[in-house]
C-alpha atoms as one frame of an Amber mdcrd trajectory, in Angstrom:
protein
  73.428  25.252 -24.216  70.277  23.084 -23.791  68.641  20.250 -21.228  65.612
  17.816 -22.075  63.206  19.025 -19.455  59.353  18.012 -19.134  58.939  21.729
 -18.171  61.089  22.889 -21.097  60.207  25.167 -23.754  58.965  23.423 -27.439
  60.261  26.551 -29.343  64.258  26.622 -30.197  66.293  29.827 -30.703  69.722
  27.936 -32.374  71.735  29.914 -34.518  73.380  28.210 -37.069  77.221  30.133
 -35.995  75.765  29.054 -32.593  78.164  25.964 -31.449  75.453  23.363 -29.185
  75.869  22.152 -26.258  72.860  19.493 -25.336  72.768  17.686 -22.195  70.424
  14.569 -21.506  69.438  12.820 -18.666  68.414   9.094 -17.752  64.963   8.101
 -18.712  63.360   9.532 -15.306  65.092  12.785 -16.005  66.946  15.581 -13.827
  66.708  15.805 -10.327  65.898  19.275  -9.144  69.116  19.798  -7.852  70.394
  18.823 -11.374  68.061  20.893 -13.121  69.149  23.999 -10.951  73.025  23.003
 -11.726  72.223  23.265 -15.349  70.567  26.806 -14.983  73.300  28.238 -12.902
  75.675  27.314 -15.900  73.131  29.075 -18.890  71.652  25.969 -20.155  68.251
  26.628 -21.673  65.196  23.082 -20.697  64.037  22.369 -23.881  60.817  19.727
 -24.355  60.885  16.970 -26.641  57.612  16.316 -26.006  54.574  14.886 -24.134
  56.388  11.260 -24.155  58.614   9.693 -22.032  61.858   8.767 -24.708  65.019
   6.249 -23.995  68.150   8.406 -23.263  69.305   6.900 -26.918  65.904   8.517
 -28.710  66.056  11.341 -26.879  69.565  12.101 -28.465  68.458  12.308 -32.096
  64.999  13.803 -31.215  66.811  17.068 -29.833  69.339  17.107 -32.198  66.607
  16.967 -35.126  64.513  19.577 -33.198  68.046  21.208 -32.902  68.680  21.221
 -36.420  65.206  22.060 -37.506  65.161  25.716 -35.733  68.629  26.686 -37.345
  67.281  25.229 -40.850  64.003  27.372 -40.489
């Protein structure tokens, strides 16, 4: 279970038996309170990076960064 967070980690620990869940917010991102709702149900804030990305890019950046750490 993962969030796109600014404050998230750039290094992802997928297994590849591991089923995803990946949850993305709008373009300005998670409120706190959101952020803290995520956490409290085990999702991990991942970063996509130091740019700001449409909710659309954001989807296939994370699941390519997704991919990437089970294929490595």
């Amino acid at each position: 279970r993962y969030y796109c967070s600014e404050n998230g980690s750039r290094f992802i620990m997928a297994d590849e038996a591991e089923e995803v869940s990946l949850a993305i917010g709008c373009e300005g991102g998670f409120s706190q309170v959101e952020e803290e709702l995520l956490v409290k149900h085990n999702f991990v804030p991942i970063s996509l990076g130091t740019r700001r990305l449409r909710t659309e890019t954001a989807v296939a950046v994370a699941i390519s960064r997704i991919l990437h750490s089970v294929e490595t």
